[in-house]
Amino acid sequence: MRRKSPLLMIIKDKNNSAPGPIGVFDSGVGGLSILKEIRTLLPYYDYLYLGDSARSPYGTRSFETVYQYTLEAVTALFQMGCPLVILACNTASAKALRTIQQQDLQRLAPNNRVLGVIRPTTETMSAYTQTRHIGILATPGTVKSDSYVIEISRFAPNIKVVQQACPMWVPLIENNEHLSEGGLYFVEKYIQSILKKDKDIDALLLACTHYPLLIPSISKFIPSHIKLISQGAIVAQKLRDYLSRHNEIDNRCKRSGQVRYLTTEDAADFSEKAHLFMEEPIVAESMQI
Ligand code: DGL
């Protein structure tokens, strides 16, 4: 639901206030795979992670629903003082980012910024392929949006992009079943399917926050010349570049190395699932958006 004007006024007041944490938003725990890499490269900033686990997964939801949920999350993070929000979720980046940037930001907090994970990833794709044939593994929502196909065609028009929706992978990981026999069955199924679509693929992009956990399993089913590309390190690198070019945002990002984890679901459940993505234990807090 759209926020009412008193909240917008609060957010606008915060535009010029003291430095705040960088917001990192995901539909659930998966975005921790992105945050982990961002913190490795940029440990001195403060971060406020928000996972909308109560309404996860986003990958099978409609454009309108993902947009509404993402807008609510971005609004909440702005309200909590974040000058910059990273949509660490591919599905949210595909279905909500552009509308929020073009339609909502001016109204919500014109001096703040919202960035996604698709643009920074696609900018670097050329470096990974010799054959100029790339495979995208993603949620049904991201595949349906065609965001990767459109963005890659901008930066590297000579690259052929083939997509594969992997609807079972996120639920398998969320239920810690991805290493089971049944989990491996679905890994092999989607990998065989995409490799059949284009025999010249030499790079597969893991275009979903959860998929880096599947690297050992996926590696069993692909020839050794095919590279597996994870986004976390790419996004972190691009964020560092962005902050070095945008002093007006960088100066508003707090630097005391603190991280807070918020979830719209049960905090203990989130903290436990976070173990899948983070080596260190985390303590999450529950909130409503
Ligand atoms: N975080 C989502 C993404 O990267 C995957 C989980 C979901 O479907 O919500 O697309």
Short mmCIF file of C-alpha atoms and ligand atoms in Angstrom, two decimals:
data_model
loop_
_atom_site.label_atom_id
_atom_site.label_comp_id
_atom_site.label_asym_id
_atom_site.label_seq_id
_atom_site.Cartn_x
_atom_site.Cartn_y
_atom_site.Cartn_z
CA MET A 1 0.00 0.00 0.00
CA ARG A 2 1.16 3.55 -0.69
CA ARG A 3 2.29 5.45 2.40
CA LYS A 4 0.39 8.51 3.52
CA SER A 5 1.82 12.00 3.50
CA PRO A 6 2.94 12.30 7.21
CA LEU A 7 5.38 9.43 6.62
CA LEU A 8 6.64 11.03 3.44
CA MET A 9 7.33 14.21 5.40
CA ILE A 10 9.33 12.24 7.96
CA ILE A 11 11.38 10.66 5.17
CA LYS A 12 12.00 14.01 3.50
CA ASP A 13 13.23 15.45 6.82
CA LYS A 14 15.72 12.61 7.03
CA ASN A 15 17.16 13.46 3.63
CA ASN A 16 19.56 15.97 5.07
CA SER A 17 20.03 14.50 8.52
CA ALA A 18 22.97 12.61 10.07
CA PRO A 19 24.64 9.81 8.11
CA GLY A 20 22.75 6.53 8.07
CA PRO A 21 23.37 2.89 7.17
CA ILE A 22 23.28 1.52 3.64
CA GLY A 23 20.02 -0.39 3.31
CA VAL A 24 20.18 -3.84 1.75
CA PHE A 25 16.82 -5.32 0.84
CA ASP A 26 15.87 -8.83 -0.19
CA SER A 27 12.70 -10.88 -0.28
CA GLY A 28 14.22 -13.03 2.50
CA VAL A 29 17.56 -14.43 3.59
CA GLY A 30 19.11 -14.84 0.11
CA GLY A 31 20.32 -11.26 -0.10
CA LEU A 32 22.79 -12.11 2.65
CA SER A 33 24.91 -13.66 -0.13
CA ILE A 34 25.18 -10.15 -1.61
CA LEU A 35 25.63 -8.37 1.74
CA LYS A 36 28.42 -10.77 2.68
CA GLU A 37 30.47 -9.77 -0.38
CA ILE A 38 29.66 -6.07 0.07
CA ARG A 39 30.88 -6.20 3.68
CA THR A 40 34.03 -8.05 2.68
CA LEU A 41 34.92 -5.26 0.25
CA LEU A 42 33.44 -2.32 2.19
CA PRO A 43 33.60 -3.30 5.88
CA TYR A 44 33.72 0.23 7.28
CA TYR A 45 30.15 1.22 6.31
CA ASP A 46 27.07 0.54 8.44
CA TYR A 47 24.41 -1.70 6.92
CA LEU A 48 20.74 -2.28 7.63
CA TYR A 49 19.57 -5.55 6.08
CA LEU A 50 15.85 -6.09 5.62
CA GLY A 51 14.48 -9.47 4.53
CA ASP A 52 10.77 -9.66 3.75
CA SER A 53 10.64 -13.32 4.75
CA ALA A 54 6.96 -13.11 5.69
CA ARG A 55 6.09 -12.59 2.01
CA SER A 56 8.95 -14.56 0.44
CA PRO A 57 9.41 -15.91 -2.17
CA TYR A 58 8.93 -13.04 -4.61
CA GLY A 59 10.10 -15.10 -7.59
CA THR A 60 6.66 -16.42 -8.50
CA ARG A 61 4.68 -13.24 -7.73
CA SER A 62 3.21 -10.73 -10.20
CA PHE A 63 4.90 -7.49 -11.23
CA GLU A 64 2.38 -5.39 -9.30
CA THR A 65 2.80 -7.39 -6.08
CA VAL A 66 6.61 -7.36 -6.19
CA TYR A 67 6.54 -3.64 -6.91
CA GLN A 68 4.19 -2.91 -3.98
CA TYR A 69 6.18 -5.03 -1.52
CA THR A 70 9.49 -3.57 -2.64
CA LEU A 71 8.16 -0.03 -2.44
CA GLU A 72 7.03 -0.67 1.13
CA ALA A 73 10.44 -2.05 2.06
CA VAL A 74 12.33 0.85 0.46
CA THR A 75 10.02 3.32 2.22
CA ALA A 76 10.69 1.61 5.56
CA LEU A 77 14.48 1.67 5.01
CA PHE A 78 14.38 5.38 4.08
CA GLN A 79 12.31 6.00 7.19
CA MET A 80 15.02 4.30 9.24
CA GLY A 81 17.60 6.72 7.87
CA CYS A 82 19.18 4.87 4.93
CA PRO A 83 20.37 7.35 2.28
CA LEU A 84 21.00 4.49 -0.17
CA VAL A 85 19.13 1.21 -0.60
CA ILE A 86 20.48 -1.74 -2.58
CA LEU A 87 17.82 -4.09 -3.90
CA ALA A 88 19.85 -7.26 -3.38
CA CYS A 89 16.98 -9.30 -4.84
CA ASN A 90 17.02 -10.00 -8.57
CA THR A 91 13.26 -10.34 -8.72
CA ALA A 92 12.74 -6.96 -7.02
CA SER A 93 15.44 -5.40 -9.20
CA ALA A 94 13.70 -6.79 -12.30
CA LYS A 95 10.15 -5.89 -11.39
CA ALA A 96 10.28 -2.83 -9.15
CA LEU A 97 13.55 -0.90 -9.41
CA ARG A 98 12.85 1.15 -12.50
CA THR A 99 9.39 2.26 -11.37
CA ILE A 100 10.69 3.20 -7.92
CA GLN A 101 13.60 5.16 -9.42
CA GLN A 102 11.50 6.94 -12.03
CA GLN A 103 8.16 7.35 -10.31
CA ASP A 104 8.48 7.12 -6.53
CA LEU A 105 11.90 8.41 -5.50
CA GLN A 106 11.15 12.05 -6.29
CA ARG A 107 8.05 11.90 -4.11
CA LEU A 108 9.58 9.79 -1.32
CA ALA A 109 13.09 11.12 -0.85
CA PRO A 110 14.60 12.89 -3.85
CA ASN A 111 18.13 12.98 -2.43
CA ASN A 112 18.21 9.27 -1.65
CA ARG A 113 19.11 6.54 -4.10
CA VAL A 114 17.95 2.99 -4.86
CA LEU A 115 20.18 0.64 -6.84
CA GLY A 116 19.66 -2.93 -8.03
CA VAL A 117 21.80 -5.94 -8.87
CA ILE A 118 20.96 -6.47 -12.54
CA ARG A 119 22.62 -3.44 -14.13
CA PRO A 120 25.97 -3.88 -12.32
CA THR A 121 26.01 -7.56 -13.18
CA THR A 122 25.18 -7.16 -16.85
CA GLU A 123 27.80 -4.44 -17.30
CA THR A 124 30.51 -7.01 -16.65
CA MET A 125 29.15 -9.98 -18.61
CA SER A 126 31.41 -9.54 -21.64
CA ALA A 127 34.45 -10.43 -19.54
CA TYR A 128 33.20 -13.95 -18.85
CA THR A 129 32.49 -15.34 -22.29
CA GLN A 130 34.65 -16.26 -25.26
CA THR A 131 31.87 -17.86 -27.30
CA ARG A 132 29.51 -14.89 -26.67
CA HIS A 133 26.82 -17.31 -25.49
CA ILE A 134 25.66 -16.86 -21.89
CA GLY A 135 23.06 -18.74 -19.86
CA ILE A 136 20.95 -17.03 -17.18
CA LEU A 137 19.62 -19.13 -14.29
CA ALA A 138 16.95 -17.23 -12.36
CA THR A 139 13.53 -17.25 -10.74
CA PRO A 140 10.45 -17.42 -13.02
CA GLY A 141 9.78 -13.73 -12.27
CA THR A 142 13.23 -12.57 -13.29
CA VAL A 143 13.14 -14.70 -16.46
CA LYS A 144 9.69 -13.43 -17.39
CA SER A 145 10.79 -9.80 -16.99
CA ASP A 146 13.50 -10.34 -19.64
CA SER A 147 15.58 -7.82 -17.69
CA TYR A 148 18.85 -9.68 -18.22
CA VAL A 149 18.25 -10.11 -21.94
CA ILE A 150 17.41 -6.41 -22.31
CA GLU A 151 20.30 -5.14 -20.19
CA ILE A 152 22.93 -7.43 -21.72
CA SER A 153 21.82 -6.38 -25.20
CA ARG A 154 22.62 -2.78 -24.16
CA PHE A 155 26.16 -3.44 -22.99
CA ALA A 156 27.09 -6.32 -25.27
CA PRO A 157 24.71 -6.60 -28.25
CA ASN A 158 26.73 -9.46 -29.74
CA ILE A 159 26.14 -11.77 -26.78
CA LYS A 160 23.43 -14.40 -27.16
CA VAL A 161 21.48 -14.87 -23.95
CA VAL A 162 19.52 -18.01 -23.07
CA GLN A 163 17.39 -18.14 -19.92
CA GLN A 164 16.22 -20.92 -17.63
CA ALA A 165 13.65 -20.47 -14.86
CA CYS A 166 14.47 -22.63 -11.83
CA PRO A 167 11.31 -22.48 -9.70
CA MET A 168 12.33 -25.32 -7.38
CA TRP A 169 15.76 -24.04 -6.35
CA VAL A 170 14.77 -21.33 -3.86
CA PRO A 171 12.28 -23.55 -1.97
CA LEU A 172 14.83 -26.37 -1.85
CA ILE A 173 17.49 -24.09 -0.39
CA GLU A 174 15.07 -22.43 2.04
CA ASN A 175 14.20 -25.90 3.33
CA ASN A 176 17.85 -26.98 3.40
CA GLU A 177 17.07 -29.79 0.94
CA HIS A 178 19.34 -28.60 -1.86
CA LEU A 179 22.03 -31.18 -1.11
CA SER A 180 19.59 -34.07 -0.85
CA GLU A 181 18.97 -36.57 -3.65
CA GLY A 182 15.75 -34.76 -4.56
CA GLY A 183 17.60 -31.45 -4.57
CA LEU A 184 20.25 -32.78 -6.93
CA TYR A 185 17.53 -34.06 -9.25
CA PHE A 186 16.22 -30.53 -9.73
CA VAL A 187 19.70 -29.08 -10.12
CA GLU A 188 20.48 -31.54 -12.92
CA LYS A 189 17.07 -31.01 -14.54
CA TYR A 190 17.43 -27.23 -15.00
CA ILE A 191 21.10 -27.43 -15.95
CA GLN A 192 20.44 -30.03 -18.62
CA SER A 193 17.55 -27.97 -19.89
CA ILE A 194 19.58 -24.76 -20.36
CA LEU A 195 22.58 -26.53 -21.86
CA LYS A 196 20.27 -28.21 -24.36
CA LYS A 197 18.92 -24.82 -25.43
CA ASP A 198 22.37 -23.62 -26.51
CA LYS A 199 25.42 -25.86 -26.87
CA ASP A 200 27.80 -22.89 -27.17
CA ILE A 201 27.20 -21.51 -23.68
CA ASP A 202 30.50 -21.02 -21.88
CA ALA A 203 29.25 -19.02 -18.88
CA LEU A 204 26.25 -19.46 -16.60
CA LEU A 205 25.11 -16.54 -14.47
CA LEU A 206 23.58 -17.36 -11.11
CA ALA A 207 21.00 -14.58 -11.30
CA CYS A 208 19.35 -15.23 -7.97
CA THR A 209 20.59 -14.50 -4.48
CA HIS A 210 20.22 -18.12 -3.33
CA TYR A 211 22.00 -19.88 -6.15
CA PRO A 212 25.64 -19.50 -4.99
CA LEU A 213 24.79 -22.21 -2.44
CA LEU A 214 24.27 -24.58 -5.37
CA ILE A 215 27.71 -24.11 -6.93
CA PRO A 216 29.09 -27.49 -5.72
CA SER A 217 25.97 -29.27 -7.04
CA ILE A 218 25.79 -27.39 -10.34
CA SER A 219 29.49 -28.07 -10.94
CA LYS A 220 28.71 -31.80 -11.05
CA PHE A 221 26.51 -31.33 -14.11
CA ILE A 222 28.44 -28.90 -16.29
CA PRO A 223 31.58 -29.40 -18.40
CA SER A 224 34.69 -27.83 -16.88
CA HIS A 225 34.99 -25.09 -19.55
CA ILE A 226 31.70 -23.49 -18.45
CA LYS A 227 32.19 -20.72 -15.90
CA LEU A 228 29.73 -20.17 -13.06
CA ILE A 229 29.29 -16.50 -12.28
CA SER A 230 28.07 -15.31 -8.86
CA GLN A 231 26.87 -11.76 -8.46
CA GLY A 232 27.92 -10.84 -4.92
CA ALA A 233 31.50 -9.81 -5.65
CA ILE A 234 30.47 -8.00 -8.86
CA VAL A 235 27.77 -6.00 -7.04
CA ALA A 236 30.21 -5.14 -4.24
CA GLN A 237 32.81 -3.89 -6.70
CA LYS A 238 30.24 -1.80 -8.56
CA LEU A 239 28.94 -0.34 -5.29
CA ARG A 240 32.47 0.74 -4.38
CA ASP A 241 32.79 2.42 -7.81
CA TYR A 242 29.40 4.09 -7.37
CA LEU A 243 30.26 5.50 -3.94
CA SER A 244 33.61 6.78 -5.18
CA ARG A 245 31.80 8.67 -7.96
CA HIS A 246 28.93 9.96 -5.79
CA ASN A 247 30.31 11.90 -2.85
CA GLU A 248 26.91 13.37 -2.10
CA ILE A 249 25.66 9.85 -1.23
CA ASP A 250 28.93 8.52 0.17
CA ASN A 251 29.12 11.39 2.68
CA ARG A 252 25.69 10.43 3.98
CA CYS A 253 26.63 6.76 4.56
CA LYS A 254 27.58 6.06 8.17
CA ARG A 255 30.94 4.43 8.82
CA SER A 256 31.18 2.52 12.05
CA GLY A 257 31.12 -1.01 10.65
CA GLN A 258 27.82 -1.92 12.34
CA VAL A 259 25.21 -4.25 10.80
CA ARG A 260 21.59 -4.78 11.83
CA TYR A 261 19.42 -7.54 10.45
CA LEU A 262 15.66 -7.08 10.23
CA THR A 263 13.05 -9.56 9.08
CA THR A 264 9.30 -9.34 8.60
CA GLU A 265 9.02 -12.94 9.89
CA ASP A 266 10.14 -14.70 13.03
CA ALA A 267 13.58 -13.41 14.07
CA ALA A 268 14.86 -16.74 15.39
CA ASP A 269 13.84 -18.50 12.18
CA PHE A 270 15.64 -15.87 10.09
CA SER A 271 18.79 -16.09 12.23
CA GLU A 272 18.85 -19.86 11.81
CA LYS A 273 18.39 -19.74 8.03
CA ALA A 274 21.07 -17.06 7.81
CA HIS A 275 23.62 -19.76 8.69
CA LEU A 276 23.22 -21.06 5.15
CA PHE A 277 24.64 -17.82 3.76
CA MET A 278 26.89 -16.42 6.49
CA GLU A 279 29.74 -18.06 8.35
CA GLU A 280 29.22 -15.92 11.45
CA PRO A 281 26.08 -16.25 13.59
CA ILE A 282 23.70 -13.31 13.33
CA VAL A 283 20.93 -12.04 15.59
CA ALA A 284 17.96 -10.72 13.65
CA GLU A 285 15.15 -8.49 14.85
CA SER A 286 11.55 -8.74 13.74
CA MET A 287 9.64 -5.80 12.27
CA GLN A 288 6.50 -5.07 10.27
CA ILE A 289 6.45 -3.02 7.11
N1 DGL B 1 15.91 -13.09 -3.74
C1 DGL B 1 15.24 -13.62 -4.89
C2 DGL B 1 16.00 -13.31 -6.17
O1 DGL B 1 17.16 -13.01 -6.17
C3 DGL B 1 15.03 -15.10 -4.77
C4 DGL B 1 14.04 -15.49 -3.71
C5 DGL B 1 12.61 -15.19 -4.04
O2 DGL B 1 12.05 -15.74 -5.00
O3 DGL B 1 12.06 -14.36 -3.32
O4 DGL B 1 15.45 -13.38 -7.22
#
